[in-house]
CSV table of C-alpha atoms and ligand atoms in Angstrom, one decimal:
chain,number,residue,atom,x,y,z
A,571,UNK,CA,-5.8,28.6,1.9
A,572,UNK,CA,-3.8,26.8,4.6
A,573,UNK,CA,-3.5,23.2,3.8
A,574,UNK,CA,-3.0,20.4,6.3
A,575,UNK,CA,-0.2,18.1,5.5
A,576,UNK,CA,-1.3,14.5,6.3
A,577,UNK,CA,2.2,13.1,7.2
A,578,UNK,CA,2.5,9.3,7.4
A,579,UNK,CA,5.2,9.3,10.1
A,580,UNK,CA,3.0,10.5,12.9
A,581,UNK,CA,0.5,7.7,12.2
A,582,UNK,CA,3.3,5.1,11.7
A,583,UNK,CA,4.7,6.1,15.1
A,584,UNK,CA,1.4,5.6,16.8
A,585,UNK,CA,0.9,2.2,15.0
A,586,UNK,CA,4.4,1.1,16.0
A,587,UNK,CA,3.9,2.1,19.6
A,588,UNK,CA,0.7,0.1,19.8
A,589,UNK,CA,2.4,-2.9,18.2
A,590,UNK,CA,5.3,-2.8,20.6
A,591,UNK,CA,2.9,-2.6,23.5
A,592,UNK,CA,0.9,-5.6,22.2
A,593,UNK,CA,4.1,-7.6,21.6
A,594,UNK,CA,5.2,-6.9,25.2
A,595,UNK,CA,1.8,-7.8,26.6
A,596,UNK,CA,1.4,-11.1,24.7
A,597,UNK,CA,5.1,-12.1,24.3
A,598,UNK,CA,4.5,-12.7,20.6
A,599,UNK,CA,7.4,-12.4,18.2
A,600,UNK,CA,5.9,-12.0,14.7
A,601,UNK,CA,8.0,-13.3,11.8
A,602,UNK,CA,8.0,-11.9,8.3
A,603,UNK,CA,9.6,-13.6,5.3
A,604,UNK,CA,10.1,-11.5,2.2
A,605,UNK,CA,10.9,-13.1,-1.2
A,606,UNK,CA,12.8,-11.0,-3.7
A,607,UNK,CA,13.4,-12.4,-7.2
A,608,UNK,CA,16.0,-10.6,-9.3
A,609,UNK,CA,17.6,-7.2,-8.7
A,610,UNK,CA,15.0,-4.5,-9.4
A,611,UNK,CA,16.5,-1.4,-7.7
A,612,UNK,CA,13.2,-0.1,-6.4
A,613,UNK,CA,12.3,-3.5,-5.0
A,614,UNK,CA,15.6,-3.7,-3.2
A,615,UNK,CA,14.8,-0.3,-1.5
A,616,UNK,CA,11.3,-1.5,-0.4
A,617,UNK,CA,12.7,-4.8,0.9
A,618,UNK,CA,15.4,-3.0,2.9
A,619,UNK,CA,12.7,-0.7,4.4
A,620,UNK,CA,10.6,-3.7,5.4
A,621,UNK,CA,13.6,-5.3,7.1
A,622,UNK,CA,14.3,-2.1,9.0
A,623,UNK,CA,10.7,-1.8,10.2
A,624,UNK,CA,10.8,-5.4,11.5
A,625,UNK,CA,14.1,-4.7,13.2
A,626,UNK,CA,12.8,-1.6,14.9
A,627,UNK,CA,9.8,-3.6,16.2
A,628,UNK,CA,11.8,-6.6,17.3
A,629,UNK,CA,10.0,-8.8,14.7
A,630,UNK,CA,11.9,-11.8,13.2
A,631,UNK,CA,12.6,-11.1,9.6
A,632,UNK,CA,14.1,-13.1,6.7
A,633,UNK,CA,14.8,-12.1,3.1
A,634,UNK,CA,15.0,-14.8,0.5
A,635,UNK,CA,16.8,-13.7,-2.6
A,636,UNK,CA,16.4,-15.7,-5.8
A,637,UNK,CA,18.1,-15.0,-9.1
A,638,UNK,CA,16.2,-13.2,-11.9
A,639,UNK,CA,16.1,-16.5,-13.9
A,640,UNK,CA,14.7,-18.6,-11.0
A,641,UNK,CA,12.1,-21.1,-12.2
A,642,UNK,CA,8.5,-21.0,-10.9
A,643,UNK,CA,8.6,-24.4,-9.3
A,644,UNK,CA,11.7,-23.3,-7.3
A,645,UNK,CA,9.8,-20.2,-6.1
A,646,UNK,CA,6.6,-22.2,-5.3
A,647,UNK,CA,8.7,-24.7,-3.3
A,648,UNK,CA,10.1,-21.8,-1.2
A,649,UNK,CA,6.6,-20.5,-0.6
A,650,UNK,CA,5.5,-24.0,0.5
A,651,UNK,CA,8.4,-24.3,2.9
A,652,UNK,CA,7.6,-20.9,4.4
A,653,UNK,CA,3.9,-21.8,4.7
A,654,UNK,CA,5.0,-24.7,7.0
A,655,UNK,CA,7.6,-22.7,9.0
A,656,UNK,CA,6.1,-21.9,12.5
A,657,UNK,CA,8.5,-19.0,13.0
A,658,UNK,CA,7.1,-17.3,9.9
A,659,UNK,CA,3.7,-15.6,10.3
A,660,UNK,CA,3.7,-13.4,7.2
A,661,UNK,CA,5.0,-14.1,3.7
A,662,UNK,CA,5.4,-11.3,1.1
A,663,UNK,CA,6.4,-11.9,-2.5
A,664,UNK,CA,7.9,-8.6,-3.7
A,665,UNK,CA,6.4,-7.5,-7.0
A,666,UNK,CA,7.1,-6.9,-9.9
A,667,UNK,CA,8.3,-10.5,-10.6
A,668,UNK,CA,10.4,-11.2,-13.7
A,669,UNK,CA,8.0,-11.6,-16.7
A,670,UNK,CA,8.4,-15.4,-16.9
A,671,UNK,CA,6.9,-15.8,-13.5
A,672,UNK,CA,3.2,-15.5,-12.7
A,673,UNK,CA,2.6,-13.2,-9.7
A,674,UNK,CA,-1.0,-14.3,-9.4
A,675,UNK,CA,0.0,-18.0,-9.3
A,676,UNK,CA,2.7,-17.4,-6.7
A,677,UNK,CA,0.5,-15.2,-4.5
A,678,UNK,CA,-2.3,-17.8,-4.6
A,679,UNK,CA,0.2,-20.4,-3.3
A,680,UNK,CA,0.8,-18.4,-0.1
A,681,UNK,CA,-1.2,-19.7,2.9
A,682,UNK,CA,-4.1,-17.2,3.2
A,683,UNK,CA,-3.4,-17.0,7.0
A,684,UNK,CA,0.1,-15.8,6.2
A,685,UNK,CA,-0.9,-13.5,3.3
A,686,UNK,CA,0.0,-10.2,5.0
A,687,UNK,CA,-0.1,-8.4,1.6
A,688,UNK,CA,-3.8,-9.3,1.2
A,689,UNK,CA,-3.4,-10.3,-2.4
A,690,UNK,CA,-4.5,-14.0,-2.1
A,691,UNK,CA,-7.9,-14.5,-3.9
A,692,UNK,CA,-9.4,-15.7,-0.6
A,693,UNK,CA,-8.5,-12.4,1.2
A,694,UNK,CA,-9.6,-10.3,-1.7
A,695,UNK,CA,-12.9,-12.2,-1.7
A,696,UNK,CA,-13.3,-11.6,2.0
A,697,UNK,CA,-12.8,-7.9,1.5
A,698,UNK,CA,-15.5,-7.9,-1.2
A,699,UNK,CA,-17.8,-9.9,1.1
A,700,UNK,CA,-17.1,-7.7,4.1
A,701,UNK,CA,-15.7,-10.6,6.1
A,702,UNK,CA,-12.5,-10.5,8.3
A,703,UNK,CA,-9.3,-11.1,6.4
A,704,UNK,CA,-6.1,-9.4,5.4
A,705,UNK,CA,-6.6,-6.1,3.6
A,706,UNK,CA,-3.9,-5.0,1.1
A,707,UNK,CA,-1.5,-2.7,2.9
A,708,UNK,CA,-1.6,0.5,0.7
A,709,UNK,CA,-5.5,0.8,0.7
A,710,UNK,CA,-5.5,-0.1,4.4
A,711,UNK,CA,-2.9,2.6,5.0
A,712,UNK,CA,-5.1,5.2,3.2
A,713,UNK,CA,-8.1,4.3,5.3
A,714,UNK,CA,-6.1,4.3,8.6
A,715,UNK,CA,-4.4,7.6,7.8
A,716,UNK,CA,-7.7,9.4,7.0
A,717,UNK,CA,-9.2,8.1,10.3
A,718,UNK,CA,-6.1,9.2,12.3
A,719,UNK,CA,-6.5,12.7,11.0
A,720,UNK,CA,-10.2,12.7,11.7
A,721,UNK,CA,-11.2,12.8,8.0
A,722,UNK,CA,-14.5,11.0,7.9
A,723,UNK,CA,-15.4,9.6,4.4
A,724,UNK,CA,-19.0,8.7,5.3
A,725,UNK,CA,-21.4,10.4,3.0
A,726,UNK,CA,-18.7,12.0,0.9
A,727,UNK,CA,-18.0,11.5,-2.7
A,728,UNK,CA,-14.5,10.0,-3.3
A,729,UNK,CA,-12.8,9.7,-6.7
A,730,UNK,CA,-10.1,7.1,-7.0
A,731,UNK,CA,-8.0,7.3,-10.1
A,732,UNK,CA,-6.5,3.9,-10.8
A,733,UNK,CA,-8.2,0.5,-10.6
A,734,UNK,CA,-5.3,-1.9,-9.8
A,735,UNK,CA,-5.8,-4.9,-7.6
A,736,UNK,CA,-3.0,-3.5,-5.4
A,737,UNK,CA,-4.6,-0.1,-4.7
A,738,UNK,CA,-7.7,1.3,-6.4
A,739,UNK,CA,-10.1,-1.7,-6.4
A,740,UNK,CA,-9.5,-2.8,-2.8
A,741,UNK,CA,-9.6,0.9,-1.7
A,742,UNK,CA,-13.0,1.3,-3.4
A,743,UNK,CA,-14.2,-1.7,-1.4
A,744,UNK,CA,-12.9,-0.3,1.9
A,745,UNK,CA,-14.3,3.2,1.5
A,746,UNK,CA,-17.7,2.1,0.3
A,747,UNK,CA,-18.3,-0.6,2.8
A,748,UNK,CA,-21.1,-0.2,5.3
A,749,UNK,CA,-20.1,1.2,8.7
A,750,UNK,CA,-16.9,2.5,10.4
A,751,UNK,CA,-14.4,4.0,8.0
A,752,UNK,CA,-16.7,3.4,5.0
A,753,UNK,CA,-20.1,4.7,3.7
A,754,UNK,CA,-18.4,6.8,1.0
A,755,UNK,CA,-19.8,7.1,-2.5
A,756,UNK,CA,-16.9,6.0,-4.6
A,757,UNK,CA,-16.2,6.6,-8.3
A,758,UNK,CA,-13.4,4.4,-9.6
A,759,UNK,CA,-11.7,6.0,-12.6
A,760,UNK,CA,-9.2,4.6,-15.1
A,761,UNK,CA,-7.6,5.3,-18.4
A,762,UNK,CA,-10.9,4.9,-20.3
A,763,UNK,CA,-12.7,7.4,-18.1
A,764,UNK,CA,-13.9,10.3,-20.3
A,765,UNK,CA,-13.2,13.8,-19.0
A,766,UNK,CA,-11.4,12.7,-15.8
A,767,UNK,CA,-11.1,16.3,-14.6
A,768,UNK,CA,-14.9,16.7,-14.6
A,769,UNK,CA,-15.3,13.6,-12.5
A,770,UNK,CA,-12.5,14.2,-9.9
A,771,UNK,CA,-13.2,18.0,-9.5
A,772,UNK,CA,-16.8,17.1,-8.5
A,773,UNK,CA,-15.5,15.1,-5.5
A,774,UNK,CA,-14.5,16.2,-2.0
A,775,UNK,CA,-11.8,13.6,-1.7
A,776,UNK,CA,-9.5,12.6,-4.6
A,777,UNK,CA,-7.2,9.6,-4.4
A,778,UNK,CA,-4.5,9.5,-7.1
A,779,UNK,CA,-3.1,6.0,-7.8
A,780,UNK,CA,-2.3,6.0,-11.5
A,781,UNK,CA,1.5,6.0,-11.6
A,782,UNK,CA,2.0,9.2,-13.8
A,783,UNK,CA,4.2,12.0,-12.3
A,784,UNK,CA,2.3,15.2,-11.4
A,785,UNK,CA,-0.6,14.1,-13.7
A,786,UNK,CA,-3.5,15.6,-11.7
A,787,UNK,CA,-3.4,19.4,-11.5
A,788,UNK,CA,-5.8,22.1,-10.4
A,789,UNK,CA,-8.3,21.2,-13.1
A,790,UNK,CA,-8.7,17.8,-11.5
A,791,UNK,CA,-8.9,19.0,-7.9
A,792,UNK,CA,-11.6,21.3,-6.4
A,793,UNK,CA,-10.3,24.0,-4.2
A,794,UNK,CA,-10.5,22.8,-0.6
A,795,UNK,CA,-10.7,19.1,-1.5
A,796,UNK,CA,-8.7,16.4,0.4
A,797,UNK,CA,-6.0,14.8,-1.8
A,798,UNK,CA,-4.5,11.5,-1.1
A,799,UNK,CA,-1.5,11.0,-3.4
A,800,UNK,CA,-0.5,7.3,-3.6
A,801,UNK,CA,1.8,7.7,-6.6
A,802,UNK,CA,5.5,7.0,-6.2
A,803,UNK,CA,7.4,8.0,-9.4
A,804,UNK,CA,11.1,8.4,-9.8
A,805,UNK,CA,12.0,11.3,-12.1
A,806,UNK,CA,15.4,12.5,-13.2
A,807,UNK,CA,16.7,15.6,-11.4
A,808,UNK,CA,20.3,16.7,-11.9
A,809,UNK,CA,20.1,18.8,-8.7
A,810,UNK,CA,19.1,15.7,-6.6
A,811,UNK,CA,21.9,13.9,-4.8
A,812,UNK,CA,21.4,10.6,-6.7
A,813,UNK,CA,20.2,12.3,-9.9
A,814,UNK,CA,16.6,11.3,-9.3
A,815,UNK,CA,13.9,12.2,-6.9
A,816,UNK,CA,10.4,10.9,-5.9
A,817,UNK,CA,7.3,12.6,-7.0
A,818,UNK,CA,3.6,11.8,-6.6
A,819,UNK,CA,0.8,11.6,-9.2
A,820,UNK,CA,-0.5,15.1,-8.2
A,821,UNK,CA,1.2,18.4,-9.2
A,822,UNK,CA,2.3,20.5,-6.3
A,823,UNK,CA,0.0,23.4,-7.5
A,824,UNK,CA,-3.0,21.2,-6.5
A,825,UNK,CA,-1.7,20.4,-3.0
A,826,UNK,CA,-0.3,22.9,-0.6
A,827,UNK,CA,-2.3,26.2,-0.7
A,828,UNK,CA,-5.0,24.6,-2.8
A,829,UNK,CA,-6.3,21.4,-1.1
A,830,UNK,CA,-7.7,21.5,2.4
A,831,UNK,CA,-5.5,18.5,3.3
A,832,UNK,CA,-3.0,16.4,1.3
A,833,UNK,CA,-0.6,13.5,1.7
A,834,UNK,CA,3.1,14.3,0.8
A,835,UNK,CA,5.3,12.2,-1.4
A,836,UNK,CA,7.6,10.9,0.0
A,837,UNK,CA,6.4,10.7,3.6
A,838,UNK,CA,2.7,9.9,3.1
A,839,UNK,CA,1.1,6.7,1.9
A,840,UNK,CA,4.4,4.9,1.3
A,841,UNK,CA,5.2,5.2,5.1
A,842,UNK,CA,1.7,3.9,5.8
A,843,UNK,CA,2.0,0.9,3.5
A,844,UNK,CA,5.0,-0.4,5.6
A,845,UNK,CA,3.2,0.4,8.9
A,846,UNK,CA,0.2,-1.7,7.7
A,847,UNK,CA,2.4,-4.5,6.6
A,848,UNK,CA,3.8,-4.6,10.2
A,849,UNK,CA,0.3,-4.5,11.6
A,850,UNK,CA,-0.9,-7.3,9.4
A,851,UNK,CA,2.1,-9.4,10.4
A,852,UNK,CA,1.3,-8.9,14.0
A,853,UNK,CA,-2.3,-9.9,13.4
A,854,UNK,CA,-1.1,-13.0,11.5
A,855,UNK,CA,1.1,-14.0,14.5
A,856,UNK,CA,-1.9,-13.4,16.8
A,857,UNK,CA,-3.9,-15.8,14.5
A,858,UNK,CA,-6.4,-13.4,13.0
A,859,UNK,CA,-6.8,-11.4,9.8
A,860,UNK,CA,-6.6,-7.6,10.3
A,861,UNK,CA,-9.4,-5.1,9.3
A,862,UNK,CA,-9.3,-1.4,8.9
B,2058,NDP,P1,-1.0,0.2,-12.1
B,2058,NDP,O1,-0.1,0.5,-13.3
B,2058,NDP,O2,-1.2,-1.3,-11.8
B,2058,NDP,O3,-2.4,0.8,-12.4
B,2058,NDP,C1,-2.5,2.1,-12.8
B,2058,NDP,C2,-4.0,2.5,-12.9
B,2058,NDP,O4,-4.1,3.8,-13.3
B,2058,NDP,C3,-4.7,1.7,-13.9
B,2058,NDP,O5,-6.0,1.3,-13.5
B,2058,NDP,C4,-4.8,2.6,-15.1
B,2058,NDP,O6,-6.0,2.5,-15.9
B,2058,NDP,C5,-4.9,4.0,-14.4
B,2058,NDP,N1,-4.4,5.0,-15.3
B,2058,NDP,C6,-3.2,5.1,-15.9
B,2058,NDP,N2,-3.1,6.3,-16.6
B,2058,NDP,C7,-4.3,6.9,-16.4
B,2058,NDP,C8,-4.9,8.1,-16.9
B,2058,NDP,N3,-4.1,8.9,-17.7
B,2058,NDP,N4,-6.1,8.5,-16.5
B,2058,NDP,C9,-6.8,7.7,-15.7
B,2058,NDP,N5,-6.4,6.5,-15.2
B,2058,NDP,C10,-5.1,6.1,-15.6
B,2058,NDP,O7,-0.4,0.9,-10.9
B,2058,NDP,P2,-0.4,0.6,-9.3
B,2058,NDP,O8,-1.8,0.7,-8.8
B,2058,NDP,O9,0.4,-0.5,-9.0
B,2058,NDP,O10,0.3,1.9,-8.8
B,2058,NDP,C11,-0.2,3.2,-9.0
B,2058,NDP,C12,0.8,4.2,-8.4
B,2058,NDP,O11,0.8,4.0,-7.0
B,2058,NDP,C13,2.3,4.1,-8.8
B,2058,NDP,O12,2.9,5.4,-8.8
B,2058,NDP,C14,2.9,3.2,-7.8
B,2058,NDP,O13,4.3,3.5,-7.7
B,2058,NDP,C15,2.2,3.7,-6.6
B,2058,NDP,N6,2.1,2.8,-5.5
B,2058,NDP,C16,2.5,3.3,-4.2
B,2058,NDP,C17,2.4,2.5,-3.1
B,2058,NDP,C18,2.7,3.1,-1.8
B,2058,NDP,O14,3.1,2.4,-0.9
B,2058,NDP,N7,2.5,4.4,-1.7
B,2058,NDP,C19,2.1,1.1,-3.2
B,2058,NDP,C20,1.7,0.7,-4.5
B,2058,NDP,C21,1.7,1.5,-5.6
B,2058,NDP,P3,-6.3,1.1,-16.8
B,2058,NDP,O15,-6.7,0.1,-15.8
B,2058,NDP,O16,-7.4,1.5,-17.7
B,2058,NDP,O17,-5.0,0.8,-17.5
């Protein structure tokens, strides 16, 4: 079977071209502030990519670095200052935070109008209610990527493996909502789902977001299904230039030559996540919450 590779770069390029045109037409200069606490290596990489994306779009960007032992009041004071800063339209608190800090408390302190990550309870509630608001970037990226490649989820059965607030649960809301980009029947799976393979192999679209390298194989994916691999896992590989490489949550045997279409890792949903962060930041600068 010939499988279509759903690359994120083509979609990102289209999104960026649209944002550049909208900035030129409106004269807006969106501003994004990223807060990084500690020195988690993966977080450093993500924060650098976000800065580069801002630079390529001509957005204003700031990175605020706090030591790993920063106290929560210090972090909350920084968030409050950025909430008041008129040059900043989007605020992102890079997770994971060190364990003595509460990500939920810090995210709830971000002004919902600047919550471009979409993790504020108000924006999550809006998503649940079907009201306009910021949608978390990774699920939004999945939805926009599928639409770009003409994969309509309406009336289809989608299995999502992973129920986190960052990925699985908001994605279930997006794909099952009434109307454009929605109308799917969604089954949300997790670690207590009995016989996962029986559930996922009965679905035409499988989204893997569990964080386990190459966990889903051909038993989990029906031949000809669409596979969206959200997973980003670093595994040791002595052959790789840095001794490590990135792999998804789906084994290669269940992708190219088996699925009808699949997202690559890297180069799939990770690329989309950053593109959607830029889109949300533009929408924040324009004074409105983004929707899929
Ligand atoms: P979490 O660890 O927060 O959630 C993982 C989910 O997977 C949980 O709901 C868990 O179930 C479920 N799960 C774990 N093991 C199994 C299993 N064996 N069978 C069924 N379900 C299982 O992860 P995240 O949602 O934060 O991230 C998931 C993956 O996506 C990671 O690889 C992460 O790196 C990647 N990611 C990629 C992004 C991107 O930009 N592409 C952005 C964000 C994340 P339970 O709830 O029962 O514990």
